[in-house]
Short mmCIF file of C-alpha atoms in Angstrom, two decimals:
data_model
loop_
_atom_site.label_atom_id
_atom_site.label_comp_id
_atom_site.label_asym_id
_atom_site.label_seq_id
_atom_site.Cartn_x
_atom_site.Cartn_y
_atom_site.Cartn_z
CA SER A 9 -13.42 4.01 0.35
CA GLY A 10 -12.29 6.87 2.53
CA TRP A 11 -14.50 9.46 0.81
CA PRO A 12 -16.86 11.48 3.07
CA LEU A 13 -20.18 10.21 1.70
CA GLU A 14 -23.68 9.64 3.04
CA TRP A 15 -26.37 7.40 1.53
CA THR A 16 -29.24 9.66 0.44
CA GLY A 17 -32.13 9.58 -2.02
CA PRO A 18 -35.07 7.23 -2.61
CA ASN A 19 -32.85 4.18 -3.29
CA ALA A 20 -30.30 4.88 -0.54
CA GLU A 21 -31.03 1.82 1.58
CA LYS A 22 -31.07 -0.53 -1.40
CA GLU A 23 -27.77 0.89 -2.72
CA ARG A 24 -26.14 0.72 0.71
CA LYS A 25 -27.07 -2.96 1.11
CA ALA A 26 -25.82 -3.74 -2.40
CA ALA A 27 -22.49 -2.08 -1.59
CA GLU A 28 -22.18 -4.00 1.67
CA GLU A 29 -22.93 -7.31 -0.08
CA LYS A 30 -20.34 -6.54 -2.74
CA GLN A 31 -17.73 -5.76 -0.10
CA ALA A 32 -18.60 -8.95 1.81
CA LYS A 33 -18.05 -11.00 -1.37
CA ALA A 34 -14.73 -9.22 -1.93
CA VAL A 35 -13.61 -10.02 1.61
CA GLU A 36 -14.64 -13.66 1.12
CA LEU A 37 -12.67 -13.83 -2.15
CA LEU A 38 -9.60 -12.37 -0.45
CA SER A 39 -9.93 -14.81 2.45
CA ARG A 40 -10.18 -17.72 0.02
CA SER A 41 -7.17 -16.56 -1.99
CA GLU A 42 -5.00 -16.13 1.10
CA THR A 43 -4.92 -19.90 1.59
CA SER A 44 -2.78 -20.12 -1.55
CA TYR A 45 -0.97 -16.76 -1.45
CA THR A 46 2.05 -16.13 0.76
CA TYR A 47 2.80 -12.52 1.73
CA PRO A 48 6.54 -11.85 2.17
CA VAL A 49 5.44 -8.71 4.06
CA PRO A 50 1.97 -9.11 5.68
CA PRO A 51 -0.63 -6.39 4.92
CA LEU A 52 -1.28 -3.84 7.65
CA ASP A 53 -4.75 -3.47 9.16
CA TYR A 54 -5.71 -0.49 7.00
CA GLN A 55 -4.51 -2.24 3.83
CA LYS A 56 -6.66 -5.38 4.16
CA PRO A 57 -10.08 -3.78 3.42
CA ILE A 58 -8.56 -1.82 0.52
CA LEU A 59 -7.09 -4.99 -0.97
CA ALA A 60 -10.42 -6.78 -0.60
CA LYS A 61 -12.29 -3.92 -2.24
CA MET A 62 -9.97 -3.62 -5.24
CA LEU A 63 -9.13 -7.30 -5.66
CA ASN A 64 -11.40 -8.30 -8.53
CA GLU A 65 -12.53 -4.89 -9.81
CA THR A 66 -11.63 -4.39 -13.46
CA ALA A 67 -10.89 -0.71 -12.79
CA TYR A 68 -9.62 0.78 -9.55
CA ALA A 69 -7.80 3.89 -8.26
CA LEU A 70 -5.44 3.81 -5.28
CA LEU A 71 -5.43 7.42 -4.10
CA LEU A 72 -3.31 6.85 -1.01
CA GLU A 73 -0.91 9.37 0.44
CA MET A 74 2.78 8.69 -0.15
CA GLY A 75 4.17 6.07 2.23
CA LEU A 76 0.96 4.06 2.68
CA GLY A 77 1.99 1.13 0.48
CA LYS A 78 0.30 1.67 -2.89
CA THR A 79 2.95 -0.41 -4.66
CA ALA A 80 2.64 -3.33 -2.24
CA LEU A 81 -1.16 -3.34 -2.64
CA LEU A 82 -0.87 -3.45 -6.42
CA ILE A 83 1.67 -6.29 -6.34
CA TRP A 84 -0.50 -8.30 -3.94
CA ASN A 85 -3.49 -7.61 -6.20
CA PHE A 86 -2.01 -9.00 -9.42
CA GLY A 87 -0.19 -11.77 -7.52
CA ILE A 88 -3.46 -13.06 -6.05
CA LEU A 89 -5.24 -12.78 -9.42
CA TYR A 90 -2.41 -14.82 -10.96
CA LYS A 91 -2.90 -17.49 -8.29
CA LEU A 92 -6.62 -17.50 -9.10
CA GLY A 93 -5.84 -18.02 -12.81
CA LEU A 94 -7.21 -14.63 -13.86
CA VAL A 95 -3.99 -12.78 -14.81
CA LYS A 96 -0.97 -13.95 -16.80
CA GLY A 97 0.67 -10.67 -17.85
CA VAL A 98 1.29 -7.41 -16.00
CA VAL A 99 2.48 -4.13 -17.51
CA VAL A 100 3.75 -1.43 -15.14
CA VAL A 101 4.07 2.12 -16.47
CA ALA A 102 5.90 4.38 -14.01
CA PRO A 103 8.14 7.48 -13.96
CA ASN A 104 11.61 7.02 -15.38
CA GLY A 105 13.78 5.19 -12.84
CA VAL A 106 10.81 4.14 -10.73
CA HIS A 107 9.97 1.47 -13.32
CA ARG A 108 13.34 -0.16 -12.55
CA GLN A 109 12.68 0.09 -8.82
CA TRP A 110 9.48 -1.89 -9.39
CA ALA A 111 11.45 -4.65 -11.14
CA GLU A 112 14.52 -4.75 -8.91
CA ASP A 113 13.14 -3.95 -5.45
CA GLN A 114 9.37 -3.82 -5.06
CA ILE A 115 8.25 -6.95 -6.89
CA PRO A 116 10.86 -9.23 -5.24
CA GLU A 117 9.94 -7.72 -1.85
CA HIS A 118 6.14 -8.12 -2.06
CA LEU A 119 5.29 -10.88 -4.57
CA ASP A 120 4.64 -14.40 -3.30
CA PRO A 121 8.07 -16.09 -3.63
CA SER A 122 6.41 -19.27 -4.91
CA ILE A 123 5.20 -17.47 -8.04
CA GLU A 124 7.50 -18.08 -10.98
CA ARG A 125 7.94 -14.79 -12.78
CA GLU A 126 9.68 -13.30 -15.78
CA ILE A 127 10.40 -9.58 -15.36
CA ILE A 128 11.20 -7.57 -18.48
CA VAL A 129 12.51 -4.01 -18.08
CA TRP A 130 12.27 -1.54 -20.95
CA ASP A 131 15.62 -0.24 -22.23
CA LYS A 132 15.33 2.28 -25.04
CA GLY A 133 18.94 1.58 -26.02
CA LYS A 134 18.10 -2.00 -26.93
CA LYS A 135 15.75 -3.73 -29.34
CA PRO A 136 12.10 -3.82 -28.21
CA PRO A 137 11.38 -7.04 -26.26
CA LYS A 138 9.35 -9.92 -27.64
CA PHE A 139 6.57 -11.39 -25.53
CA LYS A 140 5.07 -14.87 -25.35
CA ARG A 141 2.69 -16.68 -23.03
CA SER A 142 4.04 -19.18 -20.54
CA ASP A 143 3.15 -20.68 -17.19
CA LYS A 144 5.15 -17.92 -15.51
CA LEU A 145 3.74 -14.53 -14.53
CA THR A 146 5.20 -12.13 -17.10
CA ILE A 147 5.78 -8.55 -15.87
CA PHE A 148 6.81 -5.73 -18.22
CA CYS A 149 8.11 -2.52 -16.58
CA ILE A 150 8.47 0.61 -18.73
CA ASN A 151 8.88 4.31 -18.04
CA ILE A 152 6.05 6.64 -18.96
CA ASP A 153 8.26 8.84 -21.14
CA SER A 154 8.86 5.92 -23.50
CA ALA A 155 5.35 4.48 -23.14
CA GLY A 156 3.57 7.69 -24.08
CA ALA A 157 6.02 9.17 -26.56
CA ALA A 158 5.03 10.05 -30.09
CA THR A 159 7.62 9.78 -32.85
CA LYS A 160 7.71 9.51 -36.64
CA THR A 161 7.77 5.72 -36.34
CA ARG A 162 4.52 4.16 -37.47
CA GLY A 163 3.09 1.65 -35.02
CA VAL A 164 2.49 -2.01 -35.76
CA ALA A 165 -1.25 -1.47 -36.18
CA LYS A 166 -3.17 1.26 -37.98
CA ASP A 167 -5.39 2.09 -35.02
CA LYS A 168 -2.34 3.15 -33.00
CA GLY A 169 -1.37 5.87 -35.47
CA ARG A 170 2.06 7.45 -35.27
CA THR A 171 3.56 6.16 -32.05
CA GLY A 172 6.86 5.36 -30.43
CA LYS A 173 8.44 1.96 -29.86
CA GLY A 174 7.48 1.93 -26.18
CA PHE A 175 3.81 2.39 -27.02
CA ALA A 176 4.02 -0.34 -29.65
CA SER A 177 5.64 -2.73 -27.15
CA ILE A 178 2.85 -2.20 -24.60
CA TYR A 179 0.28 -2.70 -27.35
CA GLU A 180 1.94 -5.96 -28.37
CA PHE A 181 2.14 -7.10 -24.71
CA LEU A 182 -1.57 -6.47 -24.14
CA GLU A 183 -2.44 -8.31 -27.34
CA VAL A 184 -0.34 -11.34 -26.31
CA PHE A 185 -2.03 -11.46 -22.88
CA LYS A 186 -5.47 -10.45 -24.10
CA GLY A 187 -8.17 -11.30 -21.56
CA GLU A 188 -5.59 -11.96 -18.81
CA SER A 189 -3.71 -8.66 -18.51
CA PHE A 190 -3.20 -6.27 -15.62
CA PHE A 191 -2.20 -2.64 -16.36
CA VAL A 192 -0.66 -0.47 -13.61
CA LEU A 193 -0.27 3.26 -14.21
CA ASP A 194 1.90 4.42 -11.31
CA GLU A 195 1.91 8.15 -10.43
CA SER A 196 -1.13 8.62 -12.66
CA HIS A 197 -1.21 12.38 -12.01
CA MET A 198 1.37 12.50 -14.81
CA ILE A 199 -1.50 12.08 -17.32
CA LYS A 200 -3.85 14.62 -15.69
CA THR A 201 -3.74 16.97 -18.71
CA PRO A 202 -6.31 15.54 -21.13
CA ASP A 203 -4.99 16.71 -24.50
CA THR A 204 -1.33 15.63 -24.21
CA VAL A 205 0.12 12.81 -26.30
CA ARG A 206 0.98 10.98 -23.08
CA SER A 207 -2.63 11.05 -21.83
CA ARG A 208 -4.11 10.01 -25.15
CA SER A 209 -1.60 7.16 -25.46
CA MET A 210 -2.47 5.78 -22.02
CA GLN A 211 -6.20 6.02 -22.77
CA LYS A 212 -5.80 3.99 -25.97
CA LEU A 213 -3.71 1.33 -24.24
CA GLY A 214 -6.02 1.17 -21.23
CA ASN A 215 -8.85 0.01 -23.47
CA LEU A 216 -6.90 -3.18 -24.22
CA ALA A 217 -6.25 -4.28 -20.62
CA THR A 218 -8.44 -6.68 -18.63
CA TYR A 219 -7.65 -5.05 -15.27
CA ARG A 220 -6.59 -1.40 -14.94
CA ARG A 221 -5.14 0.36 -11.90
CA ILE A 222 -3.97 3.90 -11.23
CA ALA A 223 -1.97 4.97 -8.18
CA THR A 224 -1.22 8.48 -6.94
CA GLY A 225 -1.31 10.46 -3.74
CA THR A 226 -2.37 13.62 -5.59
CA PRO A 227 -5.12 12.87 -8.15
CA ILE A 228 -6.19 16.52 -7.95
CA SER A 229 -3.41 19.09 -7.56
CA LYS A 230 -4.88 22.26 -9.10
CA HIS A 231 -8.57 21.64 -9.77
CA ILE A 232 -11.08 18.84 -10.20
CA GLY A 233 -10.37 18.78 -13.94
CA ASP A 234 -7.15 16.89 -13.13
CA ALA A 235 -9.21 13.77 -12.39
CA TRP A 236 -10.91 13.28 -15.75
CA ALA A 237 -8.02 11.80 -17.79
CA GLN A 238 -6.97 9.49 -14.96
CA PHE A 239 -10.43 7.99 -14.50
CA TYR A 240 -11.02 7.92 -18.25
CA PHE A 241 -7.98 5.62 -18.46
CA LEU A 242 -9.63 3.32 -15.91
CA ASP A 243 -13.09 3.34 -17.47
CA PRO A 244 -14.94 6.19 -19.23
CA GLY A 245 -18.15 4.96 -17.57
CA ILE A 246 -16.95 5.86 -14.06
CA LEU A 247 -17.36 9.60 -14.51
CA LYS A 248 -20.02 9.14 -17.21
CA HIS A 249 -18.29 11.56 -19.58
CA GLU A 250 -16.65 10.53 -22.83
CA LEU A 251 -15.42 14.11 -23.38
CA PHE A 252 -13.48 16.41 -21.09
CA THR A 253 -15.63 19.34 -22.20
CA THR A 254 -18.85 17.75 -20.89
CA PHE A 255 -17.11 16.71 -17.66
CA ARG A 256 -15.87 20.29 -17.23
CA ALA A 257 -19.36 21.64 -17.79
CA GLU A 258 -20.77 19.50 -14.98
CA PHE A 259 -18.02 19.71 -12.36
CA CYS A 260 -15.97 22.85 -13.08
CA VAL A 261 -16.59 26.57 -12.76
CA LEU A 262 -15.00 28.60 -15.56
CA GLY A 263 -13.61 32.11 -15.36
CA GLY A 264 -10.58 34.19 -16.23
CA TRP A 265 -9.81 35.45 -19.71
CA ASP A 266 -12.66 34.71 -22.12
CA ASN A 267 -14.12 32.35 -19.50
CA ARG A 268 -11.64 29.58 -20.45
CA SER A 269 -9.87 28.82 -17.16
CA ILE A 270 -11.11 26.49 -14.40
CA VAL A 271 -11.41 28.65 -11.28
CA ASP A 272 -13.52 26.46 -8.99
CA SER A 273 -15.38 23.15 -8.63
CA GLN A 274 -19.06 22.30 -8.35
CA ASN A 275 -21.23 19.21 -7.74
CA ILE A 276 -18.44 17.78 -5.57
CA GLU A 277 -20.65 15.23 -3.78
CA GLU A 278 -21.85 13.86 -7.11
CA PHE A 279 -18.23 13.55 -8.26
CA TYR A 280 -17.29 11.63 -5.10
CA SER A 281 -20.32 9.36 -5.43
CA ARG A 282 -19.20 8.31 -8.92
CA ILE A 283 -15.58 7.53 -8.09
CA ALA A 284 -16.12 6.06 -4.58
CA PRO A 285 -17.02 2.51 -5.77
CA TYR A 286 -13.82 2.39 -7.83
CA SER A 287 -11.30 4.07 -5.53
CA SER A 288 -9.80 4.28 -2.06
CA ARG A 289 -8.56 7.47 -0.46
CA LEU A 290 -6.43 7.47 2.69
CA THR A 291 -4.00 9.80 4.45
CA LYS A 292 -1.30 8.88 6.96
CA LYS A 293 -3.31 10.54 9.72
CA GLU A 294 -6.37 8.44 8.89
CA ALA A 295 -4.35 5.21 8.60
CA GLY A 296 -3.07 5.47 12.18
CA GLY A 297 -0.71 3.05 13.86
CA LEU A 298 2.13 3.93 11.49
CA PRO A 299 5.73 4.43 12.56
CA GLU A 300 6.63 8.05 13.24
CA LYS A 301 8.88 8.11 10.19
CA ILE A 302 8.66 6.13 6.96
CA TYR A 303 11.81 6.03 4.87
CA GLU A 304 11.62 5.51 1.15
CA VAL A 305 14.36 5.57 -1.48
CA VAL A 306 13.19 7.38 -4.61
CA PRO A 307 15.28 6.68 -7.73
CA TYR A 308 15.77 8.99 -10.68
CA THR A 309 17.61 8.65 -13.98
CA ILE A 310 20.57 10.87 -14.85
CA GLY A 311 21.02 12.26 -18.35
CA SER A 312 23.88 11.62 -20.77
CA VAL A 313 25.79 14.81 -19.86
CA THR A 314 25.62 14.04 -16.14
CA GLU A 315 26.70 10.46 -16.80
CA ARG A 316 29.69 11.60 -18.91
CA HIS A 317 31.02 13.96 -16.23
CA TYR A 318 30.48 11.33 -13.54
CA GLU A 319 32.32 8.57 -15.40
CA GLU A 320 35.22 10.84 -16.43
CA LEU A 321 35.74 12.10 -12.88
CA LYS A 322 35.49 8.62 -11.43
CA LYS A 323 38.07 7.19 -13.83
CA THR A 324 40.52 10.07 -14.36
CA TYR A 325 39.74 12.67 -11.66
CA LEU A 326 39.21 15.09 -14.60
CA THR A 327 36.27 16.18 -16.74
CA GLN A 328 35.87 18.81 -19.46
CA MET A 329 32.97 21.26 -19.37
CA GLU A 330 31.03 22.52 -22.39
CA ASN A 331 33.15 25.70 -22.64
CA GLY A 332 36.39 23.72 -22.61
CA THR A 333 37.23 24.33 -18.94
CA ILE A 334 38.82 21.40 -17.15
CA VAL A 335 37.51 20.52 -13.67
CA ASP A 336 39.85 18.32 -11.68
CA ALA A 337 39.90 16.59 -8.30
CA LYS A 338 43.32 16.41 -6.66
CA ASN A 339 42.53 13.51 -4.33
CA ALA A 340 39.93 10.84 -3.63
CA THR A 341 38.12 12.88 -0.97
CA LEU A 342 37.72 15.86 -3.28
CA CYS A 343 36.70 13.56 -6.13
CA LEU A 344 33.92 12.11 -3.98
CA MET A 345 32.57 15.59 -3.32
CA ARG A 346 32.75 16.49 -7.03
CA LEU A 347 30.83 13.32 -7.91
CA GLN A 348 28.08 14.36 -5.49
CA GLN A 349 27.95 17.78 -7.16
CA VAL A 350 27.77 16.18 -10.60
CA LEU A 351 24.68 14.22 -9.54
CA SER A 352 23.12 17.55 -8.51
CA GLY A 353 23.75 18.87 -12.02
CA TYR A 354 26.64 21.33 -11.68
CA LEU A 355 30.38 21.71 -11.04
CA PRO A 356 32.40 24.63 -9.57
CA LEU A 357 34.94 26.39 -11.78
CA GLU A 358 38.28 27.93 -10.76
CA ASP A 359 36.93 31.50 -10.87
CA GLY A 360 34.36 30.67 -8.19
CA SER A 361 31.41 30.39 -10.57
CA TYR A 362 29.44 27.25 -11.39
CA GLU A 363 28.55 25.54 -14.64
CA VAL A 364 25.05 24.03 -14.45
CA PHE A 365 24.40 21.26 -16.96
CA SER A 366 21.36 19.31 -15.74
CA SER A 367 18.31 19.41 -13.45
CA GLU A 368 17.30 15.72 -13.12
CA ARG A 369 17.52 15.73 -9.33
CA ILE A 370 15.63 19.01 -8.97
CA ASP A 371 12.92 17.79 -11.35
CA LYS A 372 12.48 14.69 -9.18
CA VAL A 373 12.16 16.79 -6.02
CA LEU A 374 9.53 19.01 -7.68
CA ASN A 375 7.58 15.89 -8.67
CA LEU A 376 7.68 14.61 -5.08
CA ILE A 377 6.55 17.96 -3.68
CA SER A 378 3.56 17.95 -6.05
CA GLN A 379 2.37 14.70 -4.41
CA ILE A 380 2.44 16.00 -0.84
CA ASP A 381 -0.39 17.90 0.80
CA GLY A 382 1.18 20.22 3.34
CA GLN A 383 4.58 21.59 4.23
CA VAL A 384 7.85 20.01 3.16
CA ASN A 385 11.31 20.15 4.73
CA ILE A 386 14.31 19.51 2.47
CA TRP A 387 17.90 19.02 3.59
CA CYS A 388 20.69 19.72 1.07
CA ARG A 389 24.36 18.76 0.84
CA PHE A 390 25.65 21.99 -0.78
CA VAL A 391 24.78 25.69 -0.77
CA LYS A 392 24.34 25.59 -4.55
CA ASP A 393 21.67 22.91 -4.08
CA ILE A 394 19.77 25.20 -1.71
CA GLU A 395 19.92 28.15 -4.11
CA ARG A 396 18.80 26.16 -7.14
CA LEU A 397 16.03 24.33 -5.28
CA LYS A 398 14.73 27.54 -3.72
CA GLU A 399 14.51 29.17 -7.14
CA ALA A 400 12.75 26.14 -8.69
CA ILE A 401 10.27 25.76 -5.81
CA ASN A 402 9.42 29.47 -5.83
CA ALA A 403 8.75 29.28 -9.58
CA ASN A 404 6.49 26.23 -9.31
CA PHE A 405 4.80 26.31 -5.90
CA GLY A 406 5.10 29.79 -4.44
CA GLU A 407 7.20 31.12 -1.60
CA CYS A 408 9.94 28.94 -0.14
CA VAL A 409 12.25 29.87 2.73
CA SER A 410 15.78 28.66 3.46
CA PHE A 411 17.83 28.32 6.63
CA TYR A 412 21.60 28.09 6.19
CA GLY A 413 24.77 30.03 6.83
CA GLY A 414 24.29 32.30 3.87
CA ASP A 415 20.98 33.71 5.15
CA ASP A 416 20.76 37.12 6.72
CA PRO A 417 20.81 36.44 10.55
CA LYS A 418 18.07 39.04 11.11
CA GLU A 419 15.78 37.47 8.48
CA ARG A 420 16.41 34.02 9.92
CA LEU A 421 14.79 35.07 13.18
CA HIS A 422 11.50 35.64 11.33
#
């Protein structure tokens, strides 16, 4: 699994053999399924044992570092299960924008082209979709903001309580494909806080799915308590704690004001031993044989204000700011630059100041940084981007340094 474990205790040899037999059966199942499954992009050497291990587990966590192919593994997983007649419906819950990338890029790139599929993408501006069984593999992609949102709208069933339309749609999907459903929670660290509406919503929905998968490169960003909600979504029996408070008592060290903050971890080997059968952990360094650079396009969704300024500039070379100021672009080249600035969430005014109206791009960068273990280099198009990013990173992750023309030359040497 990638976790640093040793077999110890009176039953160590028996447990080790049982694990080896289980893995051998998984490899045999994968080998058998490959005769009917065509990979548009063949799995790499490090991906094959992971795919075998997770293939027919009802609950599994892909805790792979960014760039190691978590999405491809998940698509191969539910594609093979569909070929084996075990899965008919797949729901993918991902960050806003990424859920569309799943539908438009990732699934067509990695799913067996012979599999007939119907891909439904959530659009909050339209009526909720209706689902029905068919011979096709039905895939429903929805963003986590809509999936886990709570509103004043009552759900379609009493046990869902007061929920949003996105939650109700997932509930309906899982009911339609009951017994043959596959639930992917991409970037699962977004539900790491146990008592949020988002986390509770995912936990309720997870109970309805036949197969459950989480994927993240950073399951634990601050302390071991981040793991509980993610593994509870998979299966409460994995960590053997129905309540976060009992999990915290076993694996966390409390301190700070009134002894309420998690300041350290304990019983780490026991924690690893519980999640190891249901997870794989891998870093780029451990994977080996990878290209020196891996390029990945990461989408994000712009807000209504950003969209308005973008469309107005594109069509008329003019846009009006909130205070009534008109920003214009005198030619196509200048307009192109202004459009790039709009996507960064600001526009320059005539007096040399800037009006900032959104932070979607910065929020996406902060989310990416939270998934990376180690240092990060970021290149920016404009000085204003550098200033805003530096301020945001300092506020969220600690000290950040910049290198550009506006820096003090003496400080740059250090």
